CSV table of C-alpha atoms in Angstrom, one decimal:
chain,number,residue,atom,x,y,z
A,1,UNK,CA,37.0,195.2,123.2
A,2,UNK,CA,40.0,195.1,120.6
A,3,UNK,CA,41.2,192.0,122.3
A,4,UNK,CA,37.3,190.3,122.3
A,5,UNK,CA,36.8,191.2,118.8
A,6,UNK,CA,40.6,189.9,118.2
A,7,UNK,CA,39.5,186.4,119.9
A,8,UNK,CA,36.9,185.9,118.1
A,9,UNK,CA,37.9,186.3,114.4
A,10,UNK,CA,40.7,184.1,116.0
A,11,UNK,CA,38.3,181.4,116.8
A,12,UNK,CA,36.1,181.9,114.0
A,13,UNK,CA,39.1,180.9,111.7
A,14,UNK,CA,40.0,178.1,113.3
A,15,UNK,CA,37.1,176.5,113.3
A,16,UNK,CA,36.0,177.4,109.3
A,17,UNK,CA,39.7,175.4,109.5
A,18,UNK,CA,39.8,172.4,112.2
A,19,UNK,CA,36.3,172.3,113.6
A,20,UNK,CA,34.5,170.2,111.1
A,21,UNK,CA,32.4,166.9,112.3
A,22,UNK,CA,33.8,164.6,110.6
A,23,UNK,CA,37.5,165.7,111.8
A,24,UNK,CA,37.0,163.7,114.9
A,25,UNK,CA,36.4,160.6,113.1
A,26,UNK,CA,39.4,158.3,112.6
A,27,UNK,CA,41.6,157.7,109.4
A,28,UNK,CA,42.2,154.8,107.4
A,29,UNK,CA,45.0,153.7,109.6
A,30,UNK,CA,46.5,150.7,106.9
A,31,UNK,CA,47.6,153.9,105.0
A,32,UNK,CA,48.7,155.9,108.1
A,33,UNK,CA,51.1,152.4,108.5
A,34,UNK,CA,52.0,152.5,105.0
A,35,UNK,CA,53.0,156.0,104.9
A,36,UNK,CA,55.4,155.6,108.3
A,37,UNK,CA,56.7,152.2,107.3
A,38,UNK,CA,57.7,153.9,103.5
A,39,UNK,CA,59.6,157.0,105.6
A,40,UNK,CA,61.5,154.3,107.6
A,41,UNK,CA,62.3,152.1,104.8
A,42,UNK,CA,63.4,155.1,103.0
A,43,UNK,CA,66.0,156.4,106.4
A,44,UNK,CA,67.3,152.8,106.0
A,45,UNK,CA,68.0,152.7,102.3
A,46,UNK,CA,69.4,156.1,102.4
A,47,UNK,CA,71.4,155.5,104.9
A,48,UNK,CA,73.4,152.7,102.5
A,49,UNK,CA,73.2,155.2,99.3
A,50,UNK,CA,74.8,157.6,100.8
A,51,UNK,CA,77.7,156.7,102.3
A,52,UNK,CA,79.7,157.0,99.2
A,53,UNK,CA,78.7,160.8,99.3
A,54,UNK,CA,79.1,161.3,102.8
A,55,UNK,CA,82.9,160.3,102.1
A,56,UNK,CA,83.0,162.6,98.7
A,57,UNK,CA,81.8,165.9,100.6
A,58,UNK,CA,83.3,165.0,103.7
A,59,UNK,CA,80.1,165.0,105.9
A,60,UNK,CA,79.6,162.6,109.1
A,61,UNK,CA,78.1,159.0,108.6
A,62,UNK,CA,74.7,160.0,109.3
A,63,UNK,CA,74.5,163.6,107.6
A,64,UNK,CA,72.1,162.7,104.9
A,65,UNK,CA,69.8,160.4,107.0
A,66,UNK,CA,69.7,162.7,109.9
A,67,UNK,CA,68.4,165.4,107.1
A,68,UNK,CA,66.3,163.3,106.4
A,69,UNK,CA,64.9,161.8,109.6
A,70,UNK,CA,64.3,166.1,110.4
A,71,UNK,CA,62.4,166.4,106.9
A,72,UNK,CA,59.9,163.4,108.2
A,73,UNK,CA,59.5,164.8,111.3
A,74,UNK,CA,58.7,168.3,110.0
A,75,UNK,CA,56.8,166.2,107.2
A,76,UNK,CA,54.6,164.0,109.5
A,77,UNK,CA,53.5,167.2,112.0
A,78,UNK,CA,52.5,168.8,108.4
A,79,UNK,CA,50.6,165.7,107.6
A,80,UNK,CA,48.9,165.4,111.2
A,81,UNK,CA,48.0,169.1,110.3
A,82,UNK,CA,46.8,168.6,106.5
A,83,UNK,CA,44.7,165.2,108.5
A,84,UNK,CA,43.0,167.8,110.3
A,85,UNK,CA,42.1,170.6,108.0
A,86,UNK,CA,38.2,170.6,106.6
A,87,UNK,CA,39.1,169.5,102.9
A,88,UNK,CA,36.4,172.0,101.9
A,89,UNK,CA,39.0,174.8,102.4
A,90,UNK,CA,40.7,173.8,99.2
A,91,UNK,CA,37.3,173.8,96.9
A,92,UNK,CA,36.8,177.4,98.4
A,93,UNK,CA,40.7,179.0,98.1
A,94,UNK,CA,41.7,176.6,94.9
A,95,UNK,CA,41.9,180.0,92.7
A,96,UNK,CA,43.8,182.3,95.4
A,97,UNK,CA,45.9,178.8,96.3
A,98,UNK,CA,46.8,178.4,92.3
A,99,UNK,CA,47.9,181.8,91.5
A,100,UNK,CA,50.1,182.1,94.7
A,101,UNK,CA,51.2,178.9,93.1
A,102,UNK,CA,52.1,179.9,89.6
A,103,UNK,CA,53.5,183.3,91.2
A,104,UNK,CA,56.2,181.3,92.9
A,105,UNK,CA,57.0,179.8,89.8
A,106,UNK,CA,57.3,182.9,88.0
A,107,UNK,CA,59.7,183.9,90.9
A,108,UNK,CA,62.2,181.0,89.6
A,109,UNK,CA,62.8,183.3,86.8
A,110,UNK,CA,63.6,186.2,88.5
A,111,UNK,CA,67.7,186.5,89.3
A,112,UNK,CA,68.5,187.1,92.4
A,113,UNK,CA,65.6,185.5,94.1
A,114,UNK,CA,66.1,181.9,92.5
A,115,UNK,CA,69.2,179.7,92.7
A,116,UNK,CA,70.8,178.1,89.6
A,117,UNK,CA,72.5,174.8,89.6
A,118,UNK,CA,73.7,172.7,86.7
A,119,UNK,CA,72.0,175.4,83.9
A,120,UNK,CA,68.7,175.3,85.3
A,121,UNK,CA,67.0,177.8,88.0
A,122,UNK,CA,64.4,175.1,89.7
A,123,UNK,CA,64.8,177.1,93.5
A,124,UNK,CA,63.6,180.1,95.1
A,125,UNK,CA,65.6,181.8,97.7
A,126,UNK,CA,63.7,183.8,100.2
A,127,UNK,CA,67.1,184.2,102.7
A,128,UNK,CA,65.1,182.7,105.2
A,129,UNK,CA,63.7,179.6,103.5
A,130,UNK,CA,64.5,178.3,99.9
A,131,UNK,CA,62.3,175.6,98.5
A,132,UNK,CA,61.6,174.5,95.1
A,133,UNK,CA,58.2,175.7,93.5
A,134,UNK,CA,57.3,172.9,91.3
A,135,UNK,CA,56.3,170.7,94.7
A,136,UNK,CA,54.8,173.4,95.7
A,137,UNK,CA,52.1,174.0,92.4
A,138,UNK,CA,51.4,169.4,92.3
A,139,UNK,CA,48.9,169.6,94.8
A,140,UNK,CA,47.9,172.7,94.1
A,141,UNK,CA,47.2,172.7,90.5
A,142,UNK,CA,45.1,169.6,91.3
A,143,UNK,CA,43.1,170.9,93.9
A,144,UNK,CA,42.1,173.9,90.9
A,145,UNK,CA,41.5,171.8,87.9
A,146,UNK,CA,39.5,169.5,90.5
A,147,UNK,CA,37.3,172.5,91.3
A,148,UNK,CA,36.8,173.3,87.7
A,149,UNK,CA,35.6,170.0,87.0
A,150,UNK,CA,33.5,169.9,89.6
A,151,UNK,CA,32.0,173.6,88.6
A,152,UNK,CA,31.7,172.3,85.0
A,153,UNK,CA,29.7,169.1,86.1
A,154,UNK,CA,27.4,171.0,88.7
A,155,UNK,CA,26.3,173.2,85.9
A,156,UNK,CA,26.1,170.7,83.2
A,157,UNK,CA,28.5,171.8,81.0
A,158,UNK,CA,31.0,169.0,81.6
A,159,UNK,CA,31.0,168.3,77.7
A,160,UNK,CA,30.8,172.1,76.5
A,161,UNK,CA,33.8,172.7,74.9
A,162,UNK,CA,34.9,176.1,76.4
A,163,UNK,CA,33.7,174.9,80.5
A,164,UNK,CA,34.7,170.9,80.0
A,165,UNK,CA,37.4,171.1,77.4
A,166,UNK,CA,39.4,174.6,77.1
A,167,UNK,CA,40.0,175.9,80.7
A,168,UNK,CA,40.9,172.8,81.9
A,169,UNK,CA,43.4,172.9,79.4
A,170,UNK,CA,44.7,176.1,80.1
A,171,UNK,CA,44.4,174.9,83.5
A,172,UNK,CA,46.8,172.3,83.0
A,173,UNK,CA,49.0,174.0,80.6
A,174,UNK,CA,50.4,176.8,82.8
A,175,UNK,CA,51.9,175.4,85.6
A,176,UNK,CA,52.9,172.4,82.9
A,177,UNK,CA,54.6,174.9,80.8
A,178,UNK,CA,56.5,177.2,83.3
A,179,UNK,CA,58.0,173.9,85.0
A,180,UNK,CA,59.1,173.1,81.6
A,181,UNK,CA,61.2,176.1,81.2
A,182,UNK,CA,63.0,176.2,84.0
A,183,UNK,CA,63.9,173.5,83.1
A,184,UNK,CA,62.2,170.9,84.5
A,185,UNK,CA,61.3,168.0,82.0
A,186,UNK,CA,60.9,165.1,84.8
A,187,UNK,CA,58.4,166.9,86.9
A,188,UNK,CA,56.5,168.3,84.1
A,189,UNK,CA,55.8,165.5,82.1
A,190,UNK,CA,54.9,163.9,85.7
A,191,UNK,CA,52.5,166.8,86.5
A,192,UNK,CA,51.1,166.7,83.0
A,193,UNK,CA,50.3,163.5,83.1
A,194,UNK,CA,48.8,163.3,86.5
A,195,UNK,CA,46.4,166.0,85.6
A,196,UNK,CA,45.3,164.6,82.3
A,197,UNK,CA,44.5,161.6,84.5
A,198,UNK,CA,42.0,163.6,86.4
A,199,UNK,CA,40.7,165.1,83.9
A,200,UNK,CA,40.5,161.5,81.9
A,201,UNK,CA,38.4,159.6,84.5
A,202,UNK,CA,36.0,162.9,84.8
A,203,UNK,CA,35.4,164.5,81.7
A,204,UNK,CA,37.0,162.5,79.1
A,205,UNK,CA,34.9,161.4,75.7
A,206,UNK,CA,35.7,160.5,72.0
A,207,UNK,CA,35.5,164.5,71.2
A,208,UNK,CA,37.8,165.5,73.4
A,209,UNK,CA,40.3,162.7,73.3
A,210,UNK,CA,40.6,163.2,69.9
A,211,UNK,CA,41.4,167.2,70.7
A,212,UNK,CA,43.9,166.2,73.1
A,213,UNK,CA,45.9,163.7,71.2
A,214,UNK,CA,46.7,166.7,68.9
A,215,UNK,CA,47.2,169.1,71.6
A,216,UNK,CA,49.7,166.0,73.1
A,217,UNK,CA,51.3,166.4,69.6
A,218,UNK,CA,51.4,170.0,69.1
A,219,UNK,CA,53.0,170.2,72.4
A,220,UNK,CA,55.3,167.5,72.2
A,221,UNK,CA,56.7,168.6,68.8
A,222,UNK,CA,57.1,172.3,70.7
A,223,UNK,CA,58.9,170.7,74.0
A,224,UNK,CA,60.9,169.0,71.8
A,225,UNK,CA,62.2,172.6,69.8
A,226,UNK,CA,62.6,174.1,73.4
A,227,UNK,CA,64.3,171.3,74.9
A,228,UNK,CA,68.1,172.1,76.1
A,229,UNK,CA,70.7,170.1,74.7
A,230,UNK,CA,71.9,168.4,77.2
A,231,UNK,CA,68.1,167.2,77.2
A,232,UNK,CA,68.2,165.9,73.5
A,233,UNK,CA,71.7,164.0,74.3
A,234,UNK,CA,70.2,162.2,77.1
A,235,UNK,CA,67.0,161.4,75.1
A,236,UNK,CA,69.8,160.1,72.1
A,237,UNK,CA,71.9,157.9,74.9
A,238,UNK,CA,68.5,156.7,75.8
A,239,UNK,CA,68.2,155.4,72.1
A,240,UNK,CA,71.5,154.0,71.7
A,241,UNK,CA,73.0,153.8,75.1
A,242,UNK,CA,76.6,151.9,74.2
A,243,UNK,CA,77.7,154.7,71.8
A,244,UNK,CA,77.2,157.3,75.1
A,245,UNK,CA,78.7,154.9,77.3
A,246,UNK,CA,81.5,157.6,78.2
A,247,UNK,CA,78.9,160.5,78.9
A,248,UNK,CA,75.5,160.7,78.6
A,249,UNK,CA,74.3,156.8,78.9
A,250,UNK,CA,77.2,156.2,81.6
A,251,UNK,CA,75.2,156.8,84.7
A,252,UNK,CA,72.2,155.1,83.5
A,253,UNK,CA,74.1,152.5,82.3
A,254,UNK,CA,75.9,152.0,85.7
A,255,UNK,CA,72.1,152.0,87.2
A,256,UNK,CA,71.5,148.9,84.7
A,257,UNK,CA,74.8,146.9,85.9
A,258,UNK,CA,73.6,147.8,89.4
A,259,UNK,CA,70.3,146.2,89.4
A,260,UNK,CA,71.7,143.1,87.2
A,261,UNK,CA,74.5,142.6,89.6
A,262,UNK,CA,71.9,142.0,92.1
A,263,UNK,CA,70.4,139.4,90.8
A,264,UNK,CA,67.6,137.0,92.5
A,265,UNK,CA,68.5,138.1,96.2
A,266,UNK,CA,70.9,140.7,96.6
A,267,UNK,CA,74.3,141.2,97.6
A,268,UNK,CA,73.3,142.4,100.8
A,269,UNK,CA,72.7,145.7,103.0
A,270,UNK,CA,75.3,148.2,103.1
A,271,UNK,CA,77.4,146.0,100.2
A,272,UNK,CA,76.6,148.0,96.6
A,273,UNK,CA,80.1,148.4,95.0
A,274,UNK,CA,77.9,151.0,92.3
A,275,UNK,CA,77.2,153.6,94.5
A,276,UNK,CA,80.9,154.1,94.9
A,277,UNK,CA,80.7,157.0,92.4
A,278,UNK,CA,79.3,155.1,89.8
A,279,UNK,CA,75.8,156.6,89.6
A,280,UNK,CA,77.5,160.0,90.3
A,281,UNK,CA,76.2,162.4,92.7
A,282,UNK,CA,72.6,161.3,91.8
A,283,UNK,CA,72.7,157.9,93.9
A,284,UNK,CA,70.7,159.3,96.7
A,285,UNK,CA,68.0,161.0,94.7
A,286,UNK,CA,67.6,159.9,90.9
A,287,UNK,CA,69.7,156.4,91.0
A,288,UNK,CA,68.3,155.4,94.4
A,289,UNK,CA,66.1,152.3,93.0
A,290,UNK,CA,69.5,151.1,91.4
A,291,UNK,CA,70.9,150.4,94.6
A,292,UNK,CA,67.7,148.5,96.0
A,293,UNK,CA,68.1,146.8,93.0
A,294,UNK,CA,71.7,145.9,93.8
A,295,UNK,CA,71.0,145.3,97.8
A,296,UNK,CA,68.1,143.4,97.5
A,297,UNK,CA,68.1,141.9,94.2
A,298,UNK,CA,64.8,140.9,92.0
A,299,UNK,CA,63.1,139.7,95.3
A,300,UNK,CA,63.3,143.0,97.0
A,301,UNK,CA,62.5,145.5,93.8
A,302,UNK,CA,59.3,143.5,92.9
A,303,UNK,CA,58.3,143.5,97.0
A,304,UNK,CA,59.3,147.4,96.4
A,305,UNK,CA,57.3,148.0,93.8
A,306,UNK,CA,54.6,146.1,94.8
A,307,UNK,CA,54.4,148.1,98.1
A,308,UNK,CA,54.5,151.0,95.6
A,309,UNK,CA,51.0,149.9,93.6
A,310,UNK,CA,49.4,148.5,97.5
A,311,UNK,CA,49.7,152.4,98.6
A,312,UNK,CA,48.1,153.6,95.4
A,313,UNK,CA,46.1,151.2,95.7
A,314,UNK,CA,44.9,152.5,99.1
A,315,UNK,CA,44.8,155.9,98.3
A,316,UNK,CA,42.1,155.4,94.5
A,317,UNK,CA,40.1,153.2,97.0
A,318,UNK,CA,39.8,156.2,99.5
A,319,UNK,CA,39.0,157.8,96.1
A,320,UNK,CA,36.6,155.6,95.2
A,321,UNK,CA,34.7,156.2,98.7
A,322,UNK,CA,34.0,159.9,98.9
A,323,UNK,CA,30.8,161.2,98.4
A,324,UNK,CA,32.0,164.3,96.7
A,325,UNK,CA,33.3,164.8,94.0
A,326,UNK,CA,36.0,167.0,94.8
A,327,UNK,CA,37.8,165.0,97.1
A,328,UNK,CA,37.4,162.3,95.2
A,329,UNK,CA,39.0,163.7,91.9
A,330,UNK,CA,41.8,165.6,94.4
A,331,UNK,CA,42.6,161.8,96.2
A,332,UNK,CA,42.7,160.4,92.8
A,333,UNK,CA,45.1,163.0,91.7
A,334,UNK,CA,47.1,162.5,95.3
A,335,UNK,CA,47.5,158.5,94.2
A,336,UNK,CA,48.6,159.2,90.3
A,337,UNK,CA,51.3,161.6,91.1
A,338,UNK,CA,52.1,158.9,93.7
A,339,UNK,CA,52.2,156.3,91.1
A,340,UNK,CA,53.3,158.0,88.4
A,341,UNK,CA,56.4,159.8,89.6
A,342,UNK,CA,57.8,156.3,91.5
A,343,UNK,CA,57.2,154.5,88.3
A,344,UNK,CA,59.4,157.3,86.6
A,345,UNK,CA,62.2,156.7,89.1
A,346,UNK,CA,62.4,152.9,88.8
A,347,UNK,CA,61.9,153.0,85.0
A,348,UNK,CA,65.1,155.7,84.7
A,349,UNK,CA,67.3,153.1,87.3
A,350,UNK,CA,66.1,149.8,84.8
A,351,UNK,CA,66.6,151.8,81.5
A,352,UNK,CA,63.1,151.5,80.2
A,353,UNK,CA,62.5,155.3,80.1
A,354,UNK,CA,65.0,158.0,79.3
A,355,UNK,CA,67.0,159.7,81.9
A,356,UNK,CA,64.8,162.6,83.2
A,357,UNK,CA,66.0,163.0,86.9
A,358,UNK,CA,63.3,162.8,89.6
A,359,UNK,CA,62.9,161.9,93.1
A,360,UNK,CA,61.5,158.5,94.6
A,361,UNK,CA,59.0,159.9,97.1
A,362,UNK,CA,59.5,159.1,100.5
A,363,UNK,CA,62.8,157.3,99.6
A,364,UNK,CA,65.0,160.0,97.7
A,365,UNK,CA,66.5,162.5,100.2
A,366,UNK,CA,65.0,166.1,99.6
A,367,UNK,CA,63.5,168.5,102.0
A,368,UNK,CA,60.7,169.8,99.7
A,369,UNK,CA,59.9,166.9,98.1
A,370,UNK,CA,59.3,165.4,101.7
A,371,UNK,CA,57.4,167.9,102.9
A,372,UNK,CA,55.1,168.3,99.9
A,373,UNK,CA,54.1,164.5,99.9
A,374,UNK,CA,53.5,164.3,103.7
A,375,UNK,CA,51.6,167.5,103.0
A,376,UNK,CA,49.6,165.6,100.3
A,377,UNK,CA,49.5,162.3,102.0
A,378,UNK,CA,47.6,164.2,104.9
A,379,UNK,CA,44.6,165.4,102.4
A,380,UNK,CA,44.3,161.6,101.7
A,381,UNK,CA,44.0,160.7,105.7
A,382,UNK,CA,41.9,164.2,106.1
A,383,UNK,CA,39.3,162.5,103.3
A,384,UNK,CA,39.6,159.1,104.4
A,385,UNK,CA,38.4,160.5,108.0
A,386,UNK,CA,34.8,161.8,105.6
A,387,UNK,CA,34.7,158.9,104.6
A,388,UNK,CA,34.9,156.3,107.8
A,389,UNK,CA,32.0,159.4,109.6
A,390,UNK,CA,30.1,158.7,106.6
A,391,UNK,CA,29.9,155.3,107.2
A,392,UNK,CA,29.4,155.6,110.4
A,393,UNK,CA,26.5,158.3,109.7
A,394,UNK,CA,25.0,155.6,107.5
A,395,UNK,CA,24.9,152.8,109.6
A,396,UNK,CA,23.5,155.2,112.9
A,397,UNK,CA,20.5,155.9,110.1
A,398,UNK,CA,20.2,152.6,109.2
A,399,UNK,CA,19.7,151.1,113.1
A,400,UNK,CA,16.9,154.3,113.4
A,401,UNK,CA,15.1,152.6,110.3
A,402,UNK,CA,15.0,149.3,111.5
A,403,UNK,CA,13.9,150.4,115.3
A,404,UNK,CA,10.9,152.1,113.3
A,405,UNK,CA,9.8,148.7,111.5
């Protein structure tokens, strides 16, 4: 009886999980090809940006890419998994989802359970695993402030100020704040800003813009009293770059020289002289565009980054076809933090933006960063599947209508 009643909670789950209709429909497979052909292109460009470290810290040839290649193929079963799973899940568990979320970032506080390298405690260490929080708390801070915009427009009180305005806010501001003091300034002014796109394209008017300009000051004028210094010298190299040519500006600067000595084409795969400790230890992470830049020259970094607006593209039109709001503010929010935290990267490597330190997805090594993009990247395909059995659904109604008449 035990094992019966065992069986069928068992089953029960699964399905609430797996078994929804629309599961079995296919996904949009131009972003399924995007997604594999960005993982391969980043193995191959890794592989080059590395070697100089590989050398440094005495590993074999293939150490970093062979991490790597195990992070996408951990990264891609999540993905298949995340395809799978009835979206609807999220809406439901967003709350329980969030606060396991902002409890792991709490953890990062806590000695003994977090790791701290160079002054800042970003890790959790669980013995068995250790991962980093903050990719952890992107999706899922999305997936709640989604839901709260979606509860607020159900109930018409999108443009109250405490349901469409405040809680949103605080919303936001949490997970925002306690990235920040870690501390974290690249991915918090990412998350930040992916979220205030959500919230712009849903609940934004002339009220409530002009409320969050001076939260935007307020908190900028705080971050800016809390920041570390190390954080204010890079943001003062930033400003004047050849007086901090010796320390603070030098890697960025090095990323400059890197892209410029690239020029129209390149000087070829494998052949960067700057990644020969001149972008430091970061040349596989932060500095990585710098060596595309180097290796492939103007032609390649605008084919890069024009593969890097084709998959946003892709994912705001998958947006742009759900029926729901939910997945369609939760997509949306998948294709910003896409956008915004690859446009980041490349700004850092061509100086335009200050030095803040964060990954290129899908081309920076980094287990969690890997595994929390695939994860995100199969929410998009899970939605796109909704969407094609929609259309589907449509047109099966529409041949019924027209065998009537």
């Amino acid at each position: 009886m035990k094992n019966k009643k065992h069986n069928k909670l068992k089953n029960n789950l699964i399905s609430k999980i797996f078994n929804a209709e629309y599961v079995k429909s296919n996904q949009n497979y131009y972003l399924l090809f995007s997604f594999v052909f960005l993982s391969i292109l980043g193995l191959f460009i890794l592989l080059s940006a590395s070697s100089y470290l590989t050398i440094r810290f005495n590993h074999g040839r293939y150490y970093y890419v062979l991490k790597q290649g195990l992070a996408f193929l951990i990264g891609f079963i999540i993905m298949y998994i995340f395809s799978k799973i009835d979206y609807r899940l999220y809406y439901k568990k967003a709350g329980l989802l969030y606060l396991g979320a902002l409890f792991l970032l709490i953890c990062v506080f806590i000695p003994g359970i977090s790791l701290k390298l160079n002054g800042a405690r970003r890790t959790v260490d669980f013995k068995i695993i250790s991962f980093m929080p903050s990719d952890i708390v992107k999706p899922v801070a999305m997936m709640m402030l989604a839901k709260i915009l979606v509860v607020a427009a159900k109930k018409k009180l999108k443009y109250n100020w405490k349901e469409g305005f405040i809680i949103p806010m605080i919303i936001i501001g949490i997970p925002v704040g306690l990235v920040f003091l870690q501390p974290d300034l690249s991915t918090s002014i990412v998350l930040f800003l992916t979220l205030i796109a959500m919230f712009s394209v849903e609940n934004m008017n002339k009220r409530y813009a002009l409320a969050l300009l001076v939260l935007i000051i307020v908190g900028g004028f705080l971050a800016y009293k809390l920041m570390k210094p190390y954080q204010l010298d890079r943001l003062t190299a930033f400003l004047n770059p050849e007086a901090h040519s010796n320390d603070e500006a030098w890697q960025v600067l090095h990323g400059l020289y890197a892209v410029s000595r690239g020029e129209i084409s390149g000087v070829g795969y494998g052949k960067s002289i700057f990644k020969h400790g001149y972008l430091a230890n970061e040349v596989s992470n932060d500095m990585i565009f710098a060596v595309i830049g180097e290796e492939f020259g103007f032609i390649g970094s605008v084919l890069f980054i024009l593969l890097i607006f084709t998959i946003t593209y892709l994912i705001i039109n998958e947006a742009k076809k759900a029926r729901e709001k939910f997945p369609k503010l939760l997509v949306y929010g998948i294709g910003m933090l896409y956008f915004i935290q690859s446009m980041i990267n490349v700004g850092v490597s061509l100086s335009i933006i200050p030095n803040t330190g964060i990954t290129l997805p899908f081309i920076s090594s980094g287990l969690t960063s890997v595994l929390s993009f695939c994860a995100m990247f199969g929410i998009v395909l899970n939605v796109s599947r909704k969407n094609n059995y929609d259309e589907k659904q449509e047109k099966k109604l529409l041949k019924l209508k027209n065998r009537k008449y």
